[in-house]
């Protein structure tokens, strides 16, 4: 029942993201971790808008396919993140338009790409480190993601897109949407004099340890 409801949630969130233009074609992928550490992941070449519950890939934490279609090749970095972040139960990876545009800019601050100018971005996304460009699906990309995942729950992949994670699929999806909207605002504000949040304002938004 629990696994069925997570499969259903993947289909519903995928359809919602796709129908609102956060992803197109067969780009993007998502996964969730079950209680026993097995992973449900979107199959290779599938569209987030047309996922079929029974065909979703079920893989072990080591990447062995247990049932369903073959997972996307990017599933390998999902597994790296799950291994690095025990509390992470869901991952969303999108090539959404404004986030991808942001990822193509030169001279980004690699340790934290976007200086906060809205509170929700601070609460749901930041900090956002940059992973330098590597060929999609390459071992170098996967190991760069694995080492960054030790420190941060969300990241931007240069010339590619973003990865957001959460304790639930809803949390990872919310972070992906917040990041896309923030990137859109960043471009809308381009050339304008932005009042960034002050360090004190940012600190009071961060969850208390
Ligand atoms: Zn990708």
Tab-separated table of C-alpha atoms and ligand atoms in Angstrom:
chain	number	residue	atom	x	y	z
A	1	UNK	CA	0.000	0.000	0.000
A	2	UNK	CA	2.798	2.352	1.024
A	3	UNK	CA	4.764	1.578	-2.147
A	4	UNK	CA	1.608	1.916	-4.256
A	5	UNK	CA	0.888	5.361	-2.829
A	6	UNK	CA	4.447	6.493	-3.612
A	7	UNK	CA	4.131	5.208	-7.194
A	8	UNK	CA	0.868	7.122	-7.455
A	9	UNK	CA	2.515	10.271	-6.058
A	10	UNK	CA	5.316	10.029	-8.662
A	11	UNK	CA	2.762	9.820	-11.486
A	12	UNK	CA	0.762	12.753	-10.085
A	13	UNK	CA	3.723	15.046	-9.349
A	14	UNK	CA	5.311	14.157	-12.709
A	15	UNK	CA	2.114	15.012	-14.552
A	16	UNK	CA	1.735	18.239	-12.569
A	17	UNK	CA	5.309	19.396	-13.312
A	18	UNK	CA	5.012	18.431	-16.983
A	19	UNK	CA	1.626	20.060	-17.564
A	20	UNK	CA	2.837	23.334	-16.037
A	21	UNK	CA	5.950	23.409	-18.238
A	22	UNK	CA	8.602	22.607	-15.625
A	23	UNK	CA	9.830	19.809	-17.863
A	24	UNK	CA	9.327	18.783	-21.470
A	25	UNK	CA	9.910	15.777	-23.703
A	26	UNK	CA	11.701	13.012	-21.841
A	27	UNK	CA	13.994	15.336	-19.869
A	28	UNK	CA	14.124	15.306	-16.096
A	29	UNK	CA	13.727	12.481	-13.642
A	30	UNK	CA	12.657	11.803	-10.079
A	31	UNK	CA	12.958	9.089	-7.465
A	32	UNK	CA	11.789	8.183	-3.974
A	33	UNK	CA	13.334	5.935	-1.328
A	34	UNK	CA	11.211	3.243	0.319
A	35	UNK	CA	11.589	2.349	4.026
A	36	UNK	CA	13.722	-0.688	3.155
A	37	UNK	CA	16.198	1.440	1.147
A	38	UNK	CA	14.942	0.306	-2.276
A	39	UNK	CA	14.400	3.152	-4.749
A	40	UNK	CA	11.540	3.907	-7.134
A	41	UNK	CA	12.921	5.848	-10.127
A	42	UNK	CA	11.633	7.145	-13.443
A	43	UNK	CA	12.497	4.825	-16.357
A	44	UNK	CA	14.889	5.740	-19.142
A	45	UNK	CA	13.367	7.834	-21.953
A	46	UNK	CA	10.143	8.287	-20.025
A	47	UNK	CA	8.318	11.599	-19.911
A	48	UNK	CA	7.427	12.893	-16.461
A	49	UNK	CA	4.019	13.742	-17.929
A	50	UNK	CA	3.264	10.164	-18.952
A	51	UNK	CA	4.574	7.903	-16.181
A	52	UNK	CA	2.875	4.540	-15.725
A	53	UNK	CA	2.852	3.238	-12.129
A	54	UNK	CA	3.663	-0.392	-13.010
A	55	UNK	CA	6.561	0.563	-15.285
A	56	UNK	CA	8.400	2.752	-12.734
A	57	UNK	CA	11.847	1.229	-12.071
A	58	UNK	CA	12.417	-0.384	-8.695
A	59	UNK	CA	16.146	-0.624	-7.937
A	60	UNK	CA	18.321	-1.581	-4.979
A	61	UNK	CA	20.547	1.089	-3.407
A	62	UNK	CA	23.393	-0.517	-5.403
A	63	UNK	CA	21.552	0.024	-8.669
A	64	UNK	CA	20.320	-3.513	-9.348
A	65	UNK	CA	17.027	-3.463	-11.270
A	66	UNK	CA	14.428	-5.355	-9.210
A	67	UNK	CA	11.309	-4.697	-11.305
A	68	UNK	CA	9.827	-2.358	-13.901
A	69	UNK	CA	11.573	-0.700	-16.859
A	70	UNK	CA	15.297	0.103	-16.944
A	71	UNK	CA	15.941	3.309	-14.939
A	72	UNK	CA	17.254	6.504	-16.555
A	73	UNK	CA	21.045	6.721	-16.741
A	74	UNK	CA	20.880	9.661	-14.349
A	75	UNK	CA	19.469	7.273	-11.712
A	76	UNK	CA	23.114	6.614	-10.784
A	77	UNK	CA	23.475	10.085	-9.248
A	78	UNK	CA	20.201	9.666	-7.356
A	79	UNK	CA	21.745	6.581	-5.715
A	80	UNK	CA	24.913	8.552	-4.870
A	81	UNK	CA	22.790	11.190	-3.128
A	82	UNK	CA	20.759	8.614	-1.161
A	83	UNK	CA	23.989	7.014	0.019
A	84	UNK	CA	25.412	10.412	1.054
A	85	UNK	CA	22.237	11.760	2.695
A	86	UNK	CA	20.468	9.291	4.981
A	87	UNK	CA	17.572	11.693	5.604
A	88	UNK	CA	16.920	12.274	1.905
A	89	UNK	CA	13.899	10.291	0.692
A	90	UNK	CA	13.168	11.968	-2.644
A	91	UNK	CA	15.070	13.584	-5.516
A	92	UNK	CA	13.850	15.716	-8.410
A	93	UNK	CA	16.095	16.607	-11.336
A	94	UNK	CA	14.738	19.067	-13.914
A	95	UNK	CA	16.078	20.967	-16.925
A	96	UNK	CA	13.452	23.678	-16.335
A	97	UNK	CA	13.868	26.764	-18.508
A	98	UNK	CA	15.008	29.550	-16.152
A	99	UNK	CA	17.116	27.269	-13.964
A	100	UNK	CA	18.881	25.914	-17.044
A	101	UNK	CA	19.372	29.461	-18.375
A	102	UNK	CA	20.922	30.391	-15.021
A	103	UNK	CA	23.191	27.322	-15.177
A	104	UNK	CA	24.600	28.564	-18.510
A	105	UNK	CA	25.881	31.903	-17.142
A	106	UNK	CA	29.610	32.473	-16.788
A	107	UNK	CA	31.154	33.677	-13.531
A	108	UNK	CA	28.607	32.193	-11.105
A	109	UNK	CA	29.564	31.940	-7.434
A	110	UNK	CA	30.332	28.216	-7.202
A	111	UNK	CA	29.723	27.918	-3.477
A	112	UNK	CA	26.259	29.576	-3.632
A	113	UNK	CA	24.890	30.611	-7.025
A	114	UNK	CA	22.027	32.920	-6.046
A	115	UNK	CA	22.270	35.646	-3.427
A	116	UNK	CA	18.881	35.518	-1.644
A	117	UNK	CA	16.301	38.227	-2.379
A	118	UNK	CA	13.117	36.410	-1.229
A	119	UNK	CA	12.456	34.597	2.066
A	120	UNK	CA	10.906	31.457	0.506
A	121	UNK	CA	14.026	30.804	-1.521
A	122	UNK	CA	16.039	30.871	1.724
A	123	UNK	CA	13.591	28.539	3.465
A	124	UNK	CA	13.152	26.008	0.672
A	125	UNK	CA	16.304	26.034	-1.467
A	126	UNK	CA	19.460	27.885	-0.443
A	127	UNK	CA	22.370	27.390	-0.356
A	128	UNK	CA	22.759	26.355	-3.995
A	129	UNK	CA	26.296	25.261	-4.957
A	130	UNK	CA	27.333	24.859	-8.588
A	131	UNK	CA	28.661	21.590	-10.006
A	132	UNK	CA	31.020	22.363	-12.893
A	133	UNK	CA	30.111	21.019	-16.328
A	134	UNK	CA	30.660	17.328	-17.050
A	135	UNK	CA	29.058	15.240	-19.760
A	136	UNK	CA	25.580	14.072	-18.642
A	137	UNK	CA	25.701	10.468	-17.473
A	138	UNK	CA	29.480	10.573	-16.933
A	139	UNK	CA	31.293	9.139	-13.909
A	140	UNK	CA	32.939	12.544	-13.280
A	141	UNK	CA	29.517	14.176	-12.987
A	142	UNK	CA	28.270	11.471	-10.625
A	143	UNK	CA	31.288	11.734	-8.344
A	144	UNK	CA	31.107	15.562	-8.260
A	145	UNK	CA	27.430	15.274	-7.256
A	146	UNK	CA	28.258	12.624	-4.632
A	147	UNK	CA	30.837	14.814	-2.934
A	148	UNK	CA	28.631	17.934	-2.971
A	149	UNK	CA	25.702	15.911	-1.577
A	150	UNK	CA	27.701	15.435	1.650
A	151	UNK	CA	27.135	19.134	2.378
A	152	UNK	CA	24.081	20.389	0.472
A	153	UNK	CA	20.586	19.160	-0.307
A	154	UNK	CA	20.170	21.112	-3.564
A	155	UNK	CA	22.598	21.940	-6.381
A	156	UNK	CA	22.862	23.486	-9.829
A	157	UNK	CA	24.617	21.572	-12.621
A	158	UNK	CA	26.456	23.900	-15.010
A	159	UNK	CA	24.934	24.023	-18.522
A	160	UNK	CA	22.414	21.367	-17.518
A	161	UNK	CA	19.761	21.924	-14.793
A	162	UNK	CA	19.170	21.429	-11.086
A	163	UNK	CA	18.833	18.742	-8.446
A	164	UNK	CA	16.550	19.265	-5.457
A	165	UNK	CA	16.006	16.795	-2.646
A	166	UNK	CA	13.725	16.399	0.356
A	167	UNK	CA	12.512	14.177	3.142
A	168	UNK	CA	9.418	13.641	0.962
A	169	UNK	CA	8.647	13.872	-2.735
A	170	UNK	CA	6.447	16.894	-2.068
A	171	UNK	CA	9.346	18.688	-0.386
A	172	UNK	CA	11.716	17.954	-3.291
A	173	UNK	CA	9.091	19.088	-5.832
A	174	UNK	CA	8.377	22.276	-3.841
A	175	UNK	CA	12.107	23.074	-3.813
A	176	UNK	CA	12.323	22.501	-7.586
A	177	UNK	CA	9.387	24.850	-8.201
A	178	UNK	CA	10.694	27.506	-5.809
A	179	UNK	CA	14.100	27.382	-7.483
A	180	UNK	CA	12.610	27.732	-10.978
A	181	UNK	CA	10.478	30.721	-9.889
A	182	UNK	CA	13.486	32.333	-8.182
A	183	UNK	CA	15.609	31.898	-11.311
A	184	UNK	CA	12.796	33.511	-13.320
A	185	UNK	CA	12.714	36.478	-10.905
A	186	UNK	CA	16.500	36.724	-11.142
A	187	UNK	CA	16.227	37.248	-14.921
A	188	UNK	CA	13.242	39.594	-14.578
A	189	UNK	CA	15.309	41.706	-12.180
A	190	UNK	CA	18.377	41.628	-14.384
A	191	UNK	CA	19.928	45.096	-14.633
A	192	UNK	CA	17.728	46.427	-11.802
A	193	UNK	CA	18.944	47.510	-8.406
A	194	UNK	CA	17.931	44.560	-6.204
A	195	UNK	CA	17.483	44.919	-2.461
A	196	UNK	CA	19.003	41.609	-1.363
A	197	UNK	CA	18.095	40.182	2.025
A	198	UNK	CA	20.613	41.149	4.686
A	199	UNK	CA	22.658	38.502	6.513
A	200	UNK	CA	20.510	39.041	9.639
A	201	UNK	CA	17.301	38.626	7.622
A	202	UNK	CA	18.691	35.419	6.078
A	203	UNK	CA	19.795	33.985	9.418
A	204	UNK	CA	16.378	34.460	11.028
A	205	UNK	CA	14.837	32.387	8.199
A	206	UNK	CA	17.190	29.430	8.585
A	207	UNK	CA	15.867	26.489	10.605
A	208	UNK	CA	17.323	26.434	14.120
A	209	UNK	CA	19.838	23.610	14.631
B	1	LIG	ZN1	19.754	15.937	-16.638
